[in-house]
CSV table of C-alpha atoms in Angstrom, one decimal:
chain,number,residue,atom,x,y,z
A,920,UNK,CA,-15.2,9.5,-23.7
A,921,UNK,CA,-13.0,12.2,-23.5
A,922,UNK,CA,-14.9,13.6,-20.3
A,923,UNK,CA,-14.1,9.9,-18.7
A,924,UNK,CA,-10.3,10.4,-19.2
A,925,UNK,CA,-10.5,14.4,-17.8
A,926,UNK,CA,-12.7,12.8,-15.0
A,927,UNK,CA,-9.9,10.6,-14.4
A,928,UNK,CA,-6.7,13.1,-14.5
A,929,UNK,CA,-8.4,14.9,-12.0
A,930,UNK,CA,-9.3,12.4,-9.7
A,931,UNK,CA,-6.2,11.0,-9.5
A,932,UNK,CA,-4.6,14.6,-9.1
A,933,UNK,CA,-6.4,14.9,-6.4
A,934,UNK,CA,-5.7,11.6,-4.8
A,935,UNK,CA,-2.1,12.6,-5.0
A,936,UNK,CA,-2.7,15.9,-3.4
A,937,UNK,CA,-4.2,14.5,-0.4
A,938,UNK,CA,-1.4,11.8,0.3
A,939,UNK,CA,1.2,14.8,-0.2
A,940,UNK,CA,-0.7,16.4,2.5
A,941,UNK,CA,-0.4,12.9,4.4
A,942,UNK,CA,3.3,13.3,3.5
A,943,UNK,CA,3.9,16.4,4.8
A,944,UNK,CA,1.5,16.1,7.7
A,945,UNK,CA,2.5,12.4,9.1
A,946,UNK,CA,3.1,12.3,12.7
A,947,UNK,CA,5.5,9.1,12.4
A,948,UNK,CA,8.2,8.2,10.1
A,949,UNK,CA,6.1,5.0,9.1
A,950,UNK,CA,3.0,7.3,7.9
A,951,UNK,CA,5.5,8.7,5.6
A,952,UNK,CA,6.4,5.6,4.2
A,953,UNK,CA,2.9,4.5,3.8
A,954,UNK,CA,2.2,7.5,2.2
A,955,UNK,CA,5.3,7.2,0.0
A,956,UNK,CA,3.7,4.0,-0.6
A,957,UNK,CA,0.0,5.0,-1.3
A,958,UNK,CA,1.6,7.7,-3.8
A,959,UNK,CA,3.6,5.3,-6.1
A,960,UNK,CA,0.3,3.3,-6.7
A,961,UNK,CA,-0.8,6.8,-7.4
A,962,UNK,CA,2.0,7.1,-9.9
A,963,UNK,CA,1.4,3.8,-11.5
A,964,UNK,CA,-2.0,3.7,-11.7
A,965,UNK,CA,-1.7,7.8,-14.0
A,966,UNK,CA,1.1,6.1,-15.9
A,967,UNK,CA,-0.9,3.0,-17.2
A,968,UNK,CA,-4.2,5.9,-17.5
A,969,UNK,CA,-1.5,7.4,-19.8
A,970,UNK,CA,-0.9,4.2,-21.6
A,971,UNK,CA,-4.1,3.6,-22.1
A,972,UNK,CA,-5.4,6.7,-23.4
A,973,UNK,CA,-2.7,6.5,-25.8
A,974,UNK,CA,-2.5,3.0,-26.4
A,975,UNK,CA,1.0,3.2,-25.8
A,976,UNK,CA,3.1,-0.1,-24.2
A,977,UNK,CA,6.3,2.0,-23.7
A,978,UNK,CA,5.4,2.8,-20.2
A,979,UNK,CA,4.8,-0.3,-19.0
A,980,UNK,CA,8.4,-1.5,-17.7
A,981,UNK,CA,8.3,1.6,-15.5
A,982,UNK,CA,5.3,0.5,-13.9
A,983,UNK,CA,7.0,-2.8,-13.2
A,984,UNK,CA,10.0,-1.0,-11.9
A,985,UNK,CA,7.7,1.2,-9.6
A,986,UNK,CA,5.4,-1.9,-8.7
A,987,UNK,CA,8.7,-3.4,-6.5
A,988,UNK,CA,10.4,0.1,-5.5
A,989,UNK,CA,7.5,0.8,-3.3
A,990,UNK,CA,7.4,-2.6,-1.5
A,991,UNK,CA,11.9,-2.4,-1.1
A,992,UNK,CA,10.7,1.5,0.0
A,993,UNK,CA,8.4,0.9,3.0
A,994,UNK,CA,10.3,-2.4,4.1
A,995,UNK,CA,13.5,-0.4,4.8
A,996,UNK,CA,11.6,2.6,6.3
A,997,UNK,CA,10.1,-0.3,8.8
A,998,UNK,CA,13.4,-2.2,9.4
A,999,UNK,CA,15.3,1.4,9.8
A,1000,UNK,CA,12.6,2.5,12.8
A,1001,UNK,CA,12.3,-1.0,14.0
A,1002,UNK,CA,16.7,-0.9,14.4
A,1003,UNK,CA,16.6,2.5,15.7
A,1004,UNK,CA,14.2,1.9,18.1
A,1005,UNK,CA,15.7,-1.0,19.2
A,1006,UNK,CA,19.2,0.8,19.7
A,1007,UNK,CA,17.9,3.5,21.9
A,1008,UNK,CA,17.1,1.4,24.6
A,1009,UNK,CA,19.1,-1.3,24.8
A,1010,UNK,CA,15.6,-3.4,26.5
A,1011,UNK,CA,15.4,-7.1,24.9
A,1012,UNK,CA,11.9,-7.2,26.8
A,1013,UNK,CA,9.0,-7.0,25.1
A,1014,UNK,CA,7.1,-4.3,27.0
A,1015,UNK,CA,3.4,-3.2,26.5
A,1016,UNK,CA,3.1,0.3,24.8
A,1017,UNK,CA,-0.2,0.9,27.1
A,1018,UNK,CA,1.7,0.4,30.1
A,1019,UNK,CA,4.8,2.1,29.5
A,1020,UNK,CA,3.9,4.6,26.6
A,1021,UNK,CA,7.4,5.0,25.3
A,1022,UNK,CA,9.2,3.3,22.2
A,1023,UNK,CA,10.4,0.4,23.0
A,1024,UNK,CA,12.6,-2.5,21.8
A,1025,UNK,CA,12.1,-4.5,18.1
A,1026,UNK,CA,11.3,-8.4,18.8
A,1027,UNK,CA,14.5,-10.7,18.2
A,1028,UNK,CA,12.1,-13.0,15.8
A,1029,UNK,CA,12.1,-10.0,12.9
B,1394,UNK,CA,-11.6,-7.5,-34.8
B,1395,UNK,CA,-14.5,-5.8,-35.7
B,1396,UNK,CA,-15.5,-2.0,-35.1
B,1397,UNK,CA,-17.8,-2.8,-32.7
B,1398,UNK,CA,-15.8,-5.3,-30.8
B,1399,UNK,CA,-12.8,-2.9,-30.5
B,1400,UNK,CA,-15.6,-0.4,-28.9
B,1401,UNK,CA,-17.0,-2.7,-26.3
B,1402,UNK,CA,-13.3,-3.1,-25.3
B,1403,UNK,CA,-12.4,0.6,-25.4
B,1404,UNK,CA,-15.4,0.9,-23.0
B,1405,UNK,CA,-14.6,-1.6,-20.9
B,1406,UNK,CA,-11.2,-0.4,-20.5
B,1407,UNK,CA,-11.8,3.0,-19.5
B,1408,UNK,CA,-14.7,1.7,-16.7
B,1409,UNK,CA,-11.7,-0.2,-15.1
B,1410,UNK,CA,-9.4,2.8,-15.2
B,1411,UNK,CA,-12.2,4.9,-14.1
B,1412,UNK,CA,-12.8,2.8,-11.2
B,1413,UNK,CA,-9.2,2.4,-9.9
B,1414,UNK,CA,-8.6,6.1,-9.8
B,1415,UNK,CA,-11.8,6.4,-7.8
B,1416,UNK,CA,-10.3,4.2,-5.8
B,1417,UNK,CA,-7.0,5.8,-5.4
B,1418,UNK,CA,-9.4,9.4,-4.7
B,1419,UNK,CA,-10.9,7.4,-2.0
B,1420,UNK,CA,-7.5,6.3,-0.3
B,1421,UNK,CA,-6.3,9.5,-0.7
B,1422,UNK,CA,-9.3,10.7,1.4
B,1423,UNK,CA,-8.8,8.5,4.0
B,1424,UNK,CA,-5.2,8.9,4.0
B,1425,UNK,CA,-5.7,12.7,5.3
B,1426,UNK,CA,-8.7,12.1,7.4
B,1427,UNK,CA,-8.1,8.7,9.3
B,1428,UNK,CA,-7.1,9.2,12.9
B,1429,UNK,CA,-3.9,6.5,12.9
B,1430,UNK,CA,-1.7,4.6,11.2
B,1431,UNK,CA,-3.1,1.2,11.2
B,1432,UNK,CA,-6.7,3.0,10.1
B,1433,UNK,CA,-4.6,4.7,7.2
B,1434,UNK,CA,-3.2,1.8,5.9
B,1435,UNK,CA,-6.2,0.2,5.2
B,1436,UNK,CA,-7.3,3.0,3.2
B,1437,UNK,CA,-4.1,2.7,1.3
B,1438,UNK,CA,-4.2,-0.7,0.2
B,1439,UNK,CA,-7.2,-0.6,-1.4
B,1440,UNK,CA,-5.5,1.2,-4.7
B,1441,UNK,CA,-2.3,-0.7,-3.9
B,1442,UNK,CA,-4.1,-4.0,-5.0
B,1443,UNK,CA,-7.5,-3.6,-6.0
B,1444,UNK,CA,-7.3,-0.5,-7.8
B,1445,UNK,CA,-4.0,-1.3,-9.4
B,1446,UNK,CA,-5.6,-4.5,-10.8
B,1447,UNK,CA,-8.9,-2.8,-12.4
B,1448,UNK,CA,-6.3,-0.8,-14.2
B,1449,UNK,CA,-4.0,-3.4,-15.0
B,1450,UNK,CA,-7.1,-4.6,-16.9
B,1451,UNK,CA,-8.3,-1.8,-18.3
B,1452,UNK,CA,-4.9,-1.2,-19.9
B,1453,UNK,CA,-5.2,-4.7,-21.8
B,1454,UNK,CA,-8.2,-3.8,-22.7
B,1455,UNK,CA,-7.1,-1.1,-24.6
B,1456,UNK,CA,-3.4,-2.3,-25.6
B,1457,UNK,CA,-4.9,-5.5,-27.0
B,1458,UNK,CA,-6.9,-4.7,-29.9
B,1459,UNK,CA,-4.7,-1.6,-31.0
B,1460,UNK,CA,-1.0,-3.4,-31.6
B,1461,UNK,CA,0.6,-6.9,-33.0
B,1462,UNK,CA,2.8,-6.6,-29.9
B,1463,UNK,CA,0.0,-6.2,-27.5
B,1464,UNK,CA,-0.1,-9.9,-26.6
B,1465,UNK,CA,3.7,-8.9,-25.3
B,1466,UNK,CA,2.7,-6.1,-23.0
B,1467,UNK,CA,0.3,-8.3,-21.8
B,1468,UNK,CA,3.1,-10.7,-20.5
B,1469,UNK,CA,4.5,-7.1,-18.4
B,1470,UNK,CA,1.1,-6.4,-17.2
B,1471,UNK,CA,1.1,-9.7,-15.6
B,1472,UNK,CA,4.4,-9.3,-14.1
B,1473,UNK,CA,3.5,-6.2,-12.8
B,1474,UNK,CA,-0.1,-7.5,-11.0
B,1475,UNK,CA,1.9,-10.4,-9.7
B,1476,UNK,CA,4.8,-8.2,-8.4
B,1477,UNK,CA,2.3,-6.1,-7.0
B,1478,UNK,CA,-0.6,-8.9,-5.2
B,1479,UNK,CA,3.1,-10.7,-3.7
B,1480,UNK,CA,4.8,-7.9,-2.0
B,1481,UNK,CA,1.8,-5.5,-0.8
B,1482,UNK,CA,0.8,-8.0,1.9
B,1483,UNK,CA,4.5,-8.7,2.9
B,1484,UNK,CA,5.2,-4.7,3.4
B,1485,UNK,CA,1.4,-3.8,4.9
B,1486,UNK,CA,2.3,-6.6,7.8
B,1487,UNK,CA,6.3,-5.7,8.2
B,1488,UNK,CA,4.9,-1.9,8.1
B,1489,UNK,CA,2.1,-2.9,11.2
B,1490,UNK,CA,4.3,-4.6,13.1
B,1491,UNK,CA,7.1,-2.1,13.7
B,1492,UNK,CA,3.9,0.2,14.0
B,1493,UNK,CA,2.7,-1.7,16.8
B,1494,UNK,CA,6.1,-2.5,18.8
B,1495,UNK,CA,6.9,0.9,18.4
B,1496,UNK,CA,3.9,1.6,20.4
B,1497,UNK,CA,2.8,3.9,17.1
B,1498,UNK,CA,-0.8,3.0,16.9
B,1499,UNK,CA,-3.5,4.3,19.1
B,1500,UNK,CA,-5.0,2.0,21.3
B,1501,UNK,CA,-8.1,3.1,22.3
B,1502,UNK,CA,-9.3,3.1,19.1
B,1503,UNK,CA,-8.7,-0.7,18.8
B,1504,UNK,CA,-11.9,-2.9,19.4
B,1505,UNK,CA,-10.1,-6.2,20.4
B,1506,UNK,CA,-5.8,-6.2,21.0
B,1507,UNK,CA,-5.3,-10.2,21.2
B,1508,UNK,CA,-1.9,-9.6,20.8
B,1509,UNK,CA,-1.6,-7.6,24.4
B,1510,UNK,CA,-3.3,-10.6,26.1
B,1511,UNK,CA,-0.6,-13.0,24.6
B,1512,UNK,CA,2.7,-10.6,25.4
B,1513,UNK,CA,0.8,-9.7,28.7
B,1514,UNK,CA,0.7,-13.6,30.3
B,1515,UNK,CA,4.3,-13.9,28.4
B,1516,UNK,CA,5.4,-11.3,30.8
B,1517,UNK,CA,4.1,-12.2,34.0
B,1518,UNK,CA,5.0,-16.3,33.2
B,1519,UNK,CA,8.4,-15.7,31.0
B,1520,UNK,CA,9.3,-19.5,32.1
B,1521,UNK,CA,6.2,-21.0,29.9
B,1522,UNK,CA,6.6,-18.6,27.6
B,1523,UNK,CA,8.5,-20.3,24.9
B,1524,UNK,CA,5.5,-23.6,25.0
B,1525,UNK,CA,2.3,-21.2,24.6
B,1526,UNK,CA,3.8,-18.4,22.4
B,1527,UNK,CA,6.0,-18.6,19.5
């Protein structure tokens, strides 16, 4: 059994290696934010293999904490780029990216 | 509860956990290899929901049996899956969106774009427009 919980800390080490790679790597502010993202159910998913292995319940309001930080996280990222965007040109159209391969403006509707 | 009850459980529990952090191994794969954003975030939900629920029930598995107050933490592991199952749709589709208008998301790699058709005949017949797309 105690394999099974080194097989664990090492997967998930590894998962959250990778998305810091994402992290640092990400073309676009948003695959930040969705790496952001993917790391805190990283986070959350060690913390309860932690209260697990040690039968432990302290943890678990932080996991409930972390569980809505993520989603208030990548919503704002989204509604910062989707203002930004909109700002820089001050285009109410709705314009295809294929055609014009430039950012372009947020809908009204969000 | 019996020795062997508790020991089925204990089992049980770390299977889930196992599984989840495969899962989150997985998405972290596909986080660095995927070639664009909307590909990457469907690697990442899969730990974000399905792989955070397998754990959620691998830790009652092993909270239950151990405590008097694990029938309590089971109340925050609810919370938590509910929290968790609500918001991750709402952020994956607020995340994609601002992806697409931003022009983020590479389109030859998309098999059908539905969406272009619609905003296309919005464009060239803007006086219809409100009647066939809201």
């Amino acid at each position: 059994m105690n394999t099974l919980w080194t097989v664990i800390a090492v997967l998930l080490g590894v998962a959250a290696l990778l998305g810091t790679i994402r992290l640092l790597l990400g073309p676009s502010i948003l695959d930040r934010a969705l790496s952001v993202d993917a790391l805190l159910a990283f986070a959350v998913t060690g913390l309860g293999a932690y209260a697990a292995f040690n039968r432990d319940p302290t943890v678990l309001p932080t996991l409930l904490v972390l569980s809505l930080l993520g989603f208030v996280g990548s919503v704002s990222v989204a509604k910062f780029v989707a203002r930004r965007t909109q700002e820089d040109d001050d285009d109410e159209q709705i314009v295809l990216p294929v055609v014009e391969n430039t950012v372009e403006g947020e809908g009204k509707k969000s | 509860m019996s020795d062997q009850i508790v020991q089925i459980m204990d089992w049980a529990g770390i299977l889930c956990i196992l599984a989840g952090a495969l899962l989150s191994f997985i998405a972290g794969i596909g986080l660095v290899r995927f070639p664009d954003l909307l590909s990457r975030m469907h690697a990442a939900s899969k730990p974000q929901v399905l792989g955070l629920l397998l754990v959620l029930v691998g830790i009652g598995f092993r909270l239950l049996p151990a405590e008097a107050t694990g029938i309590f933490s089971l109340g925050t592991l609810l919370l938590v899956g509910l929290f968790q199952v609500v918001t991750v749709p709402v952020a994956g589709h607020i995340v994609a969106r601002v992806g697409y208008r931003t022009g983020r998301i590479r389109h030859d790699l998309v098999s059908t774009d539905e969406l272009a058709e619609r905003l296309a005949t919005r464009r060239s017949a803007p006086d219809t427009s409100e009647d066939t797309v809201s």
